[in-house]
XYZ file of C-alpha atoms in Angstrom:
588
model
C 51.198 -164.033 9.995
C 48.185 -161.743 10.326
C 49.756 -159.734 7.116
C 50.067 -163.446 4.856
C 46.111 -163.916 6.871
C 44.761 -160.540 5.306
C 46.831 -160.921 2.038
C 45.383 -164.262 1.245
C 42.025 -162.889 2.051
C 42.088 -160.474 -0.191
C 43.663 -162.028 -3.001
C 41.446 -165.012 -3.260
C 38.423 -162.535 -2.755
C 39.573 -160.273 -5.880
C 40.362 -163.247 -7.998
C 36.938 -164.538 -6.824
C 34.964 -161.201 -7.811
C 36.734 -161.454 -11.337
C 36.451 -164.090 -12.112
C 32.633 -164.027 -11.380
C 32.105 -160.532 -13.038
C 34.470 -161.568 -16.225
C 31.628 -164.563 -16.589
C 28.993 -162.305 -15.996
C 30.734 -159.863 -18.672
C 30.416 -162.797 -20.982
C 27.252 -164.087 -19.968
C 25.374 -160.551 -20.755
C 27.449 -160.159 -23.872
C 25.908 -163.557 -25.150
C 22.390 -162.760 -24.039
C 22.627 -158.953 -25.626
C 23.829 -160.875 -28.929
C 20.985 -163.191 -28.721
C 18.340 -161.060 -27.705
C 19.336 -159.019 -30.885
C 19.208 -161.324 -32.710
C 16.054 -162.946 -31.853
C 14.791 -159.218 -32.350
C 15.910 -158.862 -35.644
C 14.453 -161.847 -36.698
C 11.291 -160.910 -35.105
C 11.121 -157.703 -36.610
C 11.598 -159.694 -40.066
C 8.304 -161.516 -39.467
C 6.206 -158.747 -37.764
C 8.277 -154.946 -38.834
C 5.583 -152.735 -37.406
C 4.822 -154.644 -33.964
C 8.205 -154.952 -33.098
C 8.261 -150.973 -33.481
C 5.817 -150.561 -31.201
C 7.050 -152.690 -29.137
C 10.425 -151.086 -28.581
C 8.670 -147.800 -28.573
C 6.478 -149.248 -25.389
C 9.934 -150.625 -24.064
C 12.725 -147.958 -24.706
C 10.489 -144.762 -24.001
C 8.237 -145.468 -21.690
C 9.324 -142.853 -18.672
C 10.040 -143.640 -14.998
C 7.231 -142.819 -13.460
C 5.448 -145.598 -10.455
C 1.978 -144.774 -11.310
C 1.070 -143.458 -14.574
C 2.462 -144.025 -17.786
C 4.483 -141.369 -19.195
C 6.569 -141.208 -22.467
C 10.160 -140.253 -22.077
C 10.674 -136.531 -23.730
C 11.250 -135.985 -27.725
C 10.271 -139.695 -28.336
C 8.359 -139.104 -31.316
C 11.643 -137.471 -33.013
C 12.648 -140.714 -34.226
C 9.293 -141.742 -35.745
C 9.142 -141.793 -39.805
C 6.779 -138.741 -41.486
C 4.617 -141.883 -43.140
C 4.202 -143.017 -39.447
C 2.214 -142.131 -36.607
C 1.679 -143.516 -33.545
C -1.158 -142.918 -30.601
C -1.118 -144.325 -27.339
C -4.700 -144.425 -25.794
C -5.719 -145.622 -22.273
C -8.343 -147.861 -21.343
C -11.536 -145.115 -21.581
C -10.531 -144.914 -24.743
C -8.903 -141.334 -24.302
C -5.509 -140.262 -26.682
C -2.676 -139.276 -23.635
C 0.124 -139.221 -25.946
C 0.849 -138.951 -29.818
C 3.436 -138.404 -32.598
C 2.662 -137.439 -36.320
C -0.765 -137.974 -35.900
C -2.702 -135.914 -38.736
C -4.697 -132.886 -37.555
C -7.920 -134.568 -38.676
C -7.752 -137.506 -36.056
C -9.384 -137.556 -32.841
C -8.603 -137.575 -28.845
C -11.184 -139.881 -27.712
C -11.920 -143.010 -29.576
C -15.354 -145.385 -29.054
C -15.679 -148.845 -28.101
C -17.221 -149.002 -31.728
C -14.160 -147.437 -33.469
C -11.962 -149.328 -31.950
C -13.804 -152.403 -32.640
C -13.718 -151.366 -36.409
C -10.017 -150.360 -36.399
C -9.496 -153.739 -35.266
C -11.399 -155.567 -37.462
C -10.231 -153.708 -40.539
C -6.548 -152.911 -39.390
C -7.178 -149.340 -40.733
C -8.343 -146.363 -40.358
C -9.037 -143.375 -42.680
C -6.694 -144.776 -45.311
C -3.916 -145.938 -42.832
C -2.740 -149.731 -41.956
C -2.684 -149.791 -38.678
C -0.943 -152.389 -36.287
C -1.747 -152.546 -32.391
C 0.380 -153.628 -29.122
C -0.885 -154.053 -25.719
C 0.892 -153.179 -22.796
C 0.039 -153.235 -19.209
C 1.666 -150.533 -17.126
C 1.689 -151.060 -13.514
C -1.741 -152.536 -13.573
C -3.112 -150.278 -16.338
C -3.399 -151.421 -20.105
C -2.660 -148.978 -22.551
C -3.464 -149.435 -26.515
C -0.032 -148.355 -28.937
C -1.521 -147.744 -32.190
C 0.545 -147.446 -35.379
C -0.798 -145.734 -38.568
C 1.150 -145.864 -42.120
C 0.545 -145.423 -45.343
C 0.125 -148.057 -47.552
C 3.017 -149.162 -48.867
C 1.523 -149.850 -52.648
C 0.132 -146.397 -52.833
C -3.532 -148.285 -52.126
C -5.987 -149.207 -49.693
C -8.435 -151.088 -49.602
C -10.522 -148.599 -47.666
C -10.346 -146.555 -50.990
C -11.574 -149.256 -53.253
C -14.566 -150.015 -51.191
C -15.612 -146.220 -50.685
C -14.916 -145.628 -54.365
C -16.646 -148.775 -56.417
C -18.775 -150.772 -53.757
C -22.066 -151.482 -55.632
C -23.757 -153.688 -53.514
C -20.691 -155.851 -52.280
C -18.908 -156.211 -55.731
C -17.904 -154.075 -58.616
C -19.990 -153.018 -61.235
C -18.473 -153.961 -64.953
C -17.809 -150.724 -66.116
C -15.882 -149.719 -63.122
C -13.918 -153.354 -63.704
C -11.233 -151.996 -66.335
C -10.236 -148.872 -64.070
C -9.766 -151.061 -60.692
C -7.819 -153.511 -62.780
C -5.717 -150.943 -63.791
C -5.282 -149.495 -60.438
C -4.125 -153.230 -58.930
C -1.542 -153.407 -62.186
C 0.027 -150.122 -61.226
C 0.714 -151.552 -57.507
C 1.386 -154.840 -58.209
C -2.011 -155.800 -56.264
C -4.800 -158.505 -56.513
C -8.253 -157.878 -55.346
C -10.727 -160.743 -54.612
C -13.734 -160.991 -53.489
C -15.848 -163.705 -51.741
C -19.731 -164.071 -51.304
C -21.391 -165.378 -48.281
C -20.919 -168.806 -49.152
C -17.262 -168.566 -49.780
C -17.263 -168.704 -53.649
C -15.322 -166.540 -55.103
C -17.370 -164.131 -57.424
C -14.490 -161.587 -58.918
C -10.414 -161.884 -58.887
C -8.966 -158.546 -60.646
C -4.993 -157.515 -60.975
C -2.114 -160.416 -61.729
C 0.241 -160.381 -58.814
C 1.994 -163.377 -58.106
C 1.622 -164.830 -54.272
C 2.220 -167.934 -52.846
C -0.517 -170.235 -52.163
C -1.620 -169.944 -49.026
C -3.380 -172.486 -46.821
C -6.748 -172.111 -44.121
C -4.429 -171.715 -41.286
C -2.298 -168.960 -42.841
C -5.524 -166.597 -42.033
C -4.127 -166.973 -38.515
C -0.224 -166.739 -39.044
C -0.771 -163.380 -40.640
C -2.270 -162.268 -37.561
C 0.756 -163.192 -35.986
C 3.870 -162.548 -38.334
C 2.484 -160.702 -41.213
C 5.922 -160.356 -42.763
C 6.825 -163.941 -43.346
C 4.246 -163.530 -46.624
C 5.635 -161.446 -49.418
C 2.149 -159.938 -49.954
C 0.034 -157.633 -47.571
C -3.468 -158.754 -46.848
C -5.823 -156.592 -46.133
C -9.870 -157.732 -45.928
C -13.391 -155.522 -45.998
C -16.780 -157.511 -45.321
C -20.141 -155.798 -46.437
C -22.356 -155.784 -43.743
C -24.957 -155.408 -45.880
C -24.085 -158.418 -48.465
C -21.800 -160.485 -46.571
C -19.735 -160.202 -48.969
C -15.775 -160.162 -48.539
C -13.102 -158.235 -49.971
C -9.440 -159.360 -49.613
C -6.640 -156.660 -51.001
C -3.403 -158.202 -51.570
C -0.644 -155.794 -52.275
C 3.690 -156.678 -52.615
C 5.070 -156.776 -48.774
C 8.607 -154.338 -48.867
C 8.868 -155.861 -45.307
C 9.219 -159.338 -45.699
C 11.235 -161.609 -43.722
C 11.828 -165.142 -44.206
C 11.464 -167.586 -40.950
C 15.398 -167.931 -40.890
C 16.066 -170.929 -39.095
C 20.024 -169.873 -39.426
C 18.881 -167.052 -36.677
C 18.628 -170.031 -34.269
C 21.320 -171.895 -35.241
C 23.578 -169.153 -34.802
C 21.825 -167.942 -31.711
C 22.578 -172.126 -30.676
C 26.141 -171.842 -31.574
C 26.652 -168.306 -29.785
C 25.762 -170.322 -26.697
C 27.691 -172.943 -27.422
C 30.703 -171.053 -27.851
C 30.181 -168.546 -24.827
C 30.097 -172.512 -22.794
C 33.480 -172.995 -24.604
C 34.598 -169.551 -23.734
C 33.685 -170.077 -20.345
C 35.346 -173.585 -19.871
C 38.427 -172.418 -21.493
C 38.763 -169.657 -19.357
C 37.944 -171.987 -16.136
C 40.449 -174.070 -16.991
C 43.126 -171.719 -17.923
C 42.354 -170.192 -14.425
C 42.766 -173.809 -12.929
C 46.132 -174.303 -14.564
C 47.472 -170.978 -13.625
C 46.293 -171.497 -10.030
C 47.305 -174.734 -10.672
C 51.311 -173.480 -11.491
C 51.166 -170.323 -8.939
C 50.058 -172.282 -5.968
C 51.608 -175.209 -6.585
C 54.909 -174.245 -7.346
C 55.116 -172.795 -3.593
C 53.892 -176.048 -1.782
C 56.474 -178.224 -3.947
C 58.831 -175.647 -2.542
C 57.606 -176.195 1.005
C 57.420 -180.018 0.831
C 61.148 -180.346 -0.655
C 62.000 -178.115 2.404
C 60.244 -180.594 4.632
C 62.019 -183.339 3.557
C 65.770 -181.668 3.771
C 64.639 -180.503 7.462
C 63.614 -184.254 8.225
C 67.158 -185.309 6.870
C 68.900 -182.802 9.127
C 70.009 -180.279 6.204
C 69.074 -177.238 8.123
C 71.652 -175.204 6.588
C 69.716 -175.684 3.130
C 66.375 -174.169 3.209
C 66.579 -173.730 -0.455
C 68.558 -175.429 -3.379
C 70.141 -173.154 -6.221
C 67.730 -173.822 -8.450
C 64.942 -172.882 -6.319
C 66.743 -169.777 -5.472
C 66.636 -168.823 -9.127
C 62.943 -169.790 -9.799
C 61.560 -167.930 -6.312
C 64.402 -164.934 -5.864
C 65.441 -161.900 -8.176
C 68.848 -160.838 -9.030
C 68.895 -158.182 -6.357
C 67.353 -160.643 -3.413
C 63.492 -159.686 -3.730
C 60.952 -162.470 -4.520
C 59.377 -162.863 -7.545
C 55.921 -160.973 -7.981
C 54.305 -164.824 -8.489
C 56.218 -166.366 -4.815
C 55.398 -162.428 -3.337
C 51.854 -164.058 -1.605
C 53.777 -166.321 0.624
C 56.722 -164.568 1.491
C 56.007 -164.237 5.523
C 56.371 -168.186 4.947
C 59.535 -168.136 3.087
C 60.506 -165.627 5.351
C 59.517 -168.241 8.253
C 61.604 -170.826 7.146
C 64.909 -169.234 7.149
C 64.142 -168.347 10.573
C 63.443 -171.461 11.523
C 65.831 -173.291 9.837
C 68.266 -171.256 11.544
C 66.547 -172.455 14.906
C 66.940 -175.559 13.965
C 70.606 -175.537 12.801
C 71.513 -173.397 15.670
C 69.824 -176.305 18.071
C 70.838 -178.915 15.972
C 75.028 -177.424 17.046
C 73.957 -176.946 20.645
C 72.660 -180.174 20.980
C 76.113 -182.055 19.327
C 78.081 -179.486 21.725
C 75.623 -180.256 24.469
C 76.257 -184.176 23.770
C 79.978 -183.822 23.474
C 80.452 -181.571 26.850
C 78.022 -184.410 28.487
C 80.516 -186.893 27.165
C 83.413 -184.738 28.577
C 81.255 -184.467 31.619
C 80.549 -187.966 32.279
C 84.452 -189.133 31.746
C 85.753 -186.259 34.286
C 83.296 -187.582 36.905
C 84.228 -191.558 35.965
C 87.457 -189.942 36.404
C 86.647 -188.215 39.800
C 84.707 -191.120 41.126
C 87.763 -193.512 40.044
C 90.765 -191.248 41.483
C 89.407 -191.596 44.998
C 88.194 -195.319 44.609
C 91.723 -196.145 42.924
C 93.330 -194.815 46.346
C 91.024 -196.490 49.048
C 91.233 -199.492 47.191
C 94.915 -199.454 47.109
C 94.933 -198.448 51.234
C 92.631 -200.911 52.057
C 94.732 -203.387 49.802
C 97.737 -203.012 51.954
C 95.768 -202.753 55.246
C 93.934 -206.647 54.204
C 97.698 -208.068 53.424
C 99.146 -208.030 56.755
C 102.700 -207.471 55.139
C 103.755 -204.357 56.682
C 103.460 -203.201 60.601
C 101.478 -199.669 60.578
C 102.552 -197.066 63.542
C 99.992 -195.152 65.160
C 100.484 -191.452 62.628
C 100.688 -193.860 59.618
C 97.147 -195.794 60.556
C 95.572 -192.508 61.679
C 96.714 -190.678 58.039
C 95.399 -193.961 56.147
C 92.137 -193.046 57.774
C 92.392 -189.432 57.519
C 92.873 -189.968 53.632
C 89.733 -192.768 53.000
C 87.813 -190.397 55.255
C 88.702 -187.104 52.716
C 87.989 -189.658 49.673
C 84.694 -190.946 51.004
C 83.438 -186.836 52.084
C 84.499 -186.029 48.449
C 82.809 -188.866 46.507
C 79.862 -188.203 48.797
C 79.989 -184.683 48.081
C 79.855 -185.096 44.461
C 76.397 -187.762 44.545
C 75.318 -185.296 46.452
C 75.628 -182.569 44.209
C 75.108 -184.361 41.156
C 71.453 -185.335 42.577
C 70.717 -182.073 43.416
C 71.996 -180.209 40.174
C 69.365 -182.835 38.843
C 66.577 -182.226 41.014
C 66.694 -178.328 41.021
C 67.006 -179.126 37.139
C 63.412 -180.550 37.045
C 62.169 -178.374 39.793
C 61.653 -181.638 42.196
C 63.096 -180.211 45.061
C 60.777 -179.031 47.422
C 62.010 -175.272 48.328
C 60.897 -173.440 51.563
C 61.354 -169.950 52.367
C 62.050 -168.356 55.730
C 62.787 -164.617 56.400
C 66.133 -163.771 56.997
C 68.145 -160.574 58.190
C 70.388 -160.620 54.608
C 73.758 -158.650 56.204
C 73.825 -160.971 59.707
C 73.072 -163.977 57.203
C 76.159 -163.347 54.728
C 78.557 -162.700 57.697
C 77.770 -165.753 59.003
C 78.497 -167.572 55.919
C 81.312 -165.572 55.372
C 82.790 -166.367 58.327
C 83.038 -170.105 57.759
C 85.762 -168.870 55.186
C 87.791 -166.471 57.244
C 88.057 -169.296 59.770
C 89.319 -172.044 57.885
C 93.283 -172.398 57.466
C 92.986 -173.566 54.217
C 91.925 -170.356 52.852
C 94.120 -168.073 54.965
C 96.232 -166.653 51.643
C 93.288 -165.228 50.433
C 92.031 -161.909 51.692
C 88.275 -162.111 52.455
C 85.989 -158.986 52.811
C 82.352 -158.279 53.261
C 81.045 -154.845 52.774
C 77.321 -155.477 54.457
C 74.221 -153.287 52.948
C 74.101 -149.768 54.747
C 69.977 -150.474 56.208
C 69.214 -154.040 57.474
C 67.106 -155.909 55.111
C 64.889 -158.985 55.641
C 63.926 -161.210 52.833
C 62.721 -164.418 51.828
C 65.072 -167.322 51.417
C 66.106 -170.912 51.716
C 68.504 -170.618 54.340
C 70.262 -174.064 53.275
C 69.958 -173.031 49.532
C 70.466 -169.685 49.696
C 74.006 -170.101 51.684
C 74.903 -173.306 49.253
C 74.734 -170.875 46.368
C 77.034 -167.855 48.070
C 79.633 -171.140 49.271
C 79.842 -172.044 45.752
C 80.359 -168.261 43.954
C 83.177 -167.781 46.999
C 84.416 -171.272 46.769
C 85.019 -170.843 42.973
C 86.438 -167.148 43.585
C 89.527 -168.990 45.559
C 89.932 -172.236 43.828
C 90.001 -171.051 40.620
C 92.526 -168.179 41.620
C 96.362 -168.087 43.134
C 97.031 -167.528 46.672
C 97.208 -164.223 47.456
C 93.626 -162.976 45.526
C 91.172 -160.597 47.273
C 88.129 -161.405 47.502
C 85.018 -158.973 48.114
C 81.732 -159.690 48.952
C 79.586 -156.681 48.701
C 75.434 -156.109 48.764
C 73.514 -153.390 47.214
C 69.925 -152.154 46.321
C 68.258 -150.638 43.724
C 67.171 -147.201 43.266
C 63.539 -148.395 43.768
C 64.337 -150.613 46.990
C 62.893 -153.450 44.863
C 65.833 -155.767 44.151
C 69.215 -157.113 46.078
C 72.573 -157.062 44.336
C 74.880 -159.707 46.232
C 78.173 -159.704 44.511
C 81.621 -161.525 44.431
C 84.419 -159.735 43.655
C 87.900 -161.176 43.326
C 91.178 -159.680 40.965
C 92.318 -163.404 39.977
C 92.982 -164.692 36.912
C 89.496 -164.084 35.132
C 87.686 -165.861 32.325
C 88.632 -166.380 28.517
C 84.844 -165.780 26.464
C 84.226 -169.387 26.160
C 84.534 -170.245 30.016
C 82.034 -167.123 30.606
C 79.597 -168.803 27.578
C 79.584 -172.663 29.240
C 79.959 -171.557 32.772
C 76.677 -172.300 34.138
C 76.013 -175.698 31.671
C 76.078 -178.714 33.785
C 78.367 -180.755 30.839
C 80.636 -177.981 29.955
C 83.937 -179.266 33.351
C 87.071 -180.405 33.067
C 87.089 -182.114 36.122
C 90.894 -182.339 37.875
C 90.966 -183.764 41.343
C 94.112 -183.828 42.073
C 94.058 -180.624 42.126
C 91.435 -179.994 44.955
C 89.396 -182.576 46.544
C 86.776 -179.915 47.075
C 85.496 -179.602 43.846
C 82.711 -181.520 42.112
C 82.416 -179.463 38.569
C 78.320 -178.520 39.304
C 78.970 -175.971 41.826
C 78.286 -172.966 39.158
C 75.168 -174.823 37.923
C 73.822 -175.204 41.084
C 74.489 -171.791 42.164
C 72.265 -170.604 38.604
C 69.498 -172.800 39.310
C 68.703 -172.072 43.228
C 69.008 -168.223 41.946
C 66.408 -168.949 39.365
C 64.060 -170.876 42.505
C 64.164 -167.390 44.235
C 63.099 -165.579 41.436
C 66.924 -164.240 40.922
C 69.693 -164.543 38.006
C 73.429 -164.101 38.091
C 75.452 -161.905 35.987
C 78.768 -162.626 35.573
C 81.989 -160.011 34.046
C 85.287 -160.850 33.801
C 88.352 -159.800 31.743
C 91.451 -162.706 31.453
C 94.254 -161.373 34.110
C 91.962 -158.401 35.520
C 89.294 -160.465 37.630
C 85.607 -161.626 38.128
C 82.568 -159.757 39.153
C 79.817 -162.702 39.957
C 76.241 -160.853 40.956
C 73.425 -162.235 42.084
C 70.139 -160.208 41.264
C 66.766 -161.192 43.028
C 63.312 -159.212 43.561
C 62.064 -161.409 46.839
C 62.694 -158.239 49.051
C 59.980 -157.321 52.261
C 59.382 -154.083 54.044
C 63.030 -153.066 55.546
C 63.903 -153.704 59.520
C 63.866 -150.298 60.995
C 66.562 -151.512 63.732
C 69.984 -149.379 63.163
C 72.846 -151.000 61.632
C 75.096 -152.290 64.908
């Protein structure tokens, strides 16, 4: 799952990122409209500042100490405009279309007048303050009037003592007709003493003195003032305004519903995200859950219904590009549903074997109960008179009965315990060649077995190892026991012990060219339910004997591999690793 781990990582982090820089995208295209428009409608009320002000914003360099203007900024400056950027000792550093006539260094006193009159050798002139890493510099920008005159021309031309004189009335009027202009001018007391030229202009109120200081282009006239320092007397030019802006109030509004609808954008777009999140991931856990419930109704075999097929799966068997995130998972659940139906059959096998199982030993248990009962019976009755051979067969009979029932407890308990690991196993070192002869030889001996050949072909060095003597030989009695039983009279059996190339494991194996073993017999012969028990058969055999034999290899570290081919034979190995440095004594 490490790939669906670093997949889900890195989808939810790209969706993530974005999302967050299509907002941002948004976001900055809303502020750039606003901003431009709050600039436009500032450069309506004020045309000239908000020059200078981009001038100070847009190409100012990028230097960390100084200020210095960014190359061929100047180029985009008007011929009737001029701009000078002086420093705060009153020194020019930079310039554009300044006339030749106009100096590098200006006063305190200059700039005091320049201020006061907002001009300067017949120019208007508008100022902006900026502070430059700690510095202040002075933007100043010159223009011609834009009525063709100024009021620095009037004064120098027909000041007579603070007014005009009356024959220099007629020509002045005519000059303020030409341009649209209105001169007026105040005494020291504030009446006013002469009003010249007709232009109309709204009427303006004390405090508009101040807004024209601050948006001079909301008035449709240009103001420009001169006071006699002499007289007192003051002079206020008022010429048409070519700049004027009205305070739009629709500016804001719209800037107010450009907000408004970048929130809607954004909420829209949130919430069409949500939905398709919504649909992508979960459509998949829908998928999941209806899985979960088929699995806890037993429908292994159906991991997905035909429908869902359709919606997650292509035509040619891929998933879909929207199901591609989780398909480890999908992936997942066939496997384990296959686990699941797979243990679900073992377990009903399992169950029906066990139920096989249990009625073959009720059977076993029975046959041998069914015949005491019936000897002891006829012995309790007194009817008949038993001779001596007939009395001492009754008792050889209860006395086979009895060894086989206890034979089969007794292997039952132990399958069980060796099962669960209960039974207490220790290990003693053996000489493995003396110890299978010995074993081997119980077999040889016994009459019952004499029409089957028995053979032992011993290891070629004498090796010790560790064992369970009582174990160890149970296990070989059962594989050799089995080999004959299971086989007609006349099979050949070979018992026969090897070693590894590397010295490091034991090969002890049982070789007999009986009957052999049909697949399924070679599948269930180790389970402890998979017998069909037949006693009267054998009164040896309990039906756990190959079970046994499995599980007291497995307690010496060991397995047991078994081949076998129907009418060829069996070849039963045992394989275990619990092998110690070999006896150097010669092989006798």
């Amino acid at each position: 799952m490490k790939k669906l781990r670093r997949r889900l990582f890195m989808h939810f982090s790209i969706q993530f990122i974005s999302i967050a820089i299509l907002m941002v995208i948004v976001v900055a295209i809303t502020l750039v409209l606003t901003i431009g428009l709050m600039t436009e409608d500032q450069a309506g009320h004020n045309y000239y500042y908000t020059m200078l002000e981009e001038i100070s914003m847009l190409d100012a360099g990028e230097s960390f100490r100084d200020l210095e203007m960014r190359e061929g900024w100047s180029e985009g400056l008007d011929e009737d405009i001029w701009v000078q950027i002086i420093n705060k000792q009153g020194d020019v550093i930079d310039a554009g279309n300044v006339p030749n006539d106009f100096p590098d260094h200006y006063s305190m006193h200059d700039l005091l007048l320049m201020k006061e009159n907002e001009s300067y050798k017949g120019y208007e002139l508008t100022f902006y303050l900026e502070t430059f890493y700690e510095t202040d510099y002075l933007f100043v920008l010159g223009h011609e009037p834009e009525s063709g005159i100024s009021l620095d021309e009037l004064v120098e031309t027909y000041n007579d003592n603070g007014t005009i004189a009356k024959q220099d009335t007629a020509a002045v009027n005519e000059k303020l007709l030409e341009v649209e202009g209105t001169l007026e001018i105040y005494g020291s007391n504030g009446e006013q003493r002469i009003s010249l030229g007709e232009a109309e202009r709204e009427e303006e109120l004390p405090l508009d003195a101040f807004k024209r200081g601050i948006s001079p282009d909301m008035y449709s006239t240009k103001q420009q003032t001169y006071r006699d320092t002499e007289t007192g007397d003051l002079w206020v030019l008022y010429t048409p305004n070519v700049h004027k802006g009205e305070i739009n109030l629709k500016t804001y509004q719209a800037t107010l519903i450009g907000l408004l609808i970048t929130a809607a954008i954004v909420l829209l777009i949130t919430i069409v995200i949500s939905i398709w999140n919504g649909f992508r991931y979960g459509n998949p856990l829908l998928v999941f859950a209806n899985w979960l419930g088929r699995m806890g109704n037993g429908q292994y075999d159906e991991v997905l219904t035909e429908r869902e097929k359709k919606h997650i799966f292509r035509k040619n068997g891929k998933i879909k590009w929207r199901y591609r995130l989780y398909r480890e998972v999908f992936y997942a659940f066939y496997d384990m549903a296959q686990k699941l139906d797979a243990s679900k059959k073992e377990r009903e096998q399992l169950e029906k074997t066990r139920e096989e199982w249990m009625a073959g030993i009720s059977h076993d248990l029975r046959t041998p109960l069914t015949t005491m009962e019936g000897y002891g019976r006829l012995l309790e009755s007194g009817e008949y008179e038993w001779s001596q051979q007939e009395l001492k067969d009754i008792g050889k009979t209860i006395y086979e009965k009895s060894d086989y029932m206890v034979k089969l407890i007794e292997d039952f308990t132990l399958s069980f315990q060796l099962k669960n690991n209960a039974a207490l196993v220790s290990l003693q070192t053996l000489e493995i060649n003396s110890f299978l002869e010995k074993v081997i030889r119980k077999f040889t001996n016994d009459i019952t077995f004499q029409e089957y050949s028995i053979s032992f072909k011993p290891l070629k060095s004498n090796r010790v190892v560790q064992m369970n003597e009582r174990l160890f030989e149970r296990m070989i009695d059962n594989l050799i026991y089995n080999a004959m039983k299971h086989n007609p009279p006349g099979t050949s059996v070979v018992i026969r012990v090897d070693e590894t190339a590397n010295n490091q494991e034991l090969k002890i194996r049982v070789i007999d060219n009986g009957l052999g073993m049909d697949e399924e017999t070679k599948e269930n012969l180790f389970s402890r339910y998979y017998r069909g028990t037949n006693t009267e058969e054998s009164m040896e055999g309990t039906g756990l004997g190959m079970s046994i034999a499995l599980q007291i290899a497995k307690l010496h570290q060991g397995s047991i591999l078994v081949e076998s081919e129907e009418n060829t034979g069996t070849i039963v190995t045992v394989v275990f690793s619990q092998v110690e440095v070999p006896d150097k004594r010669a092989v006798s």
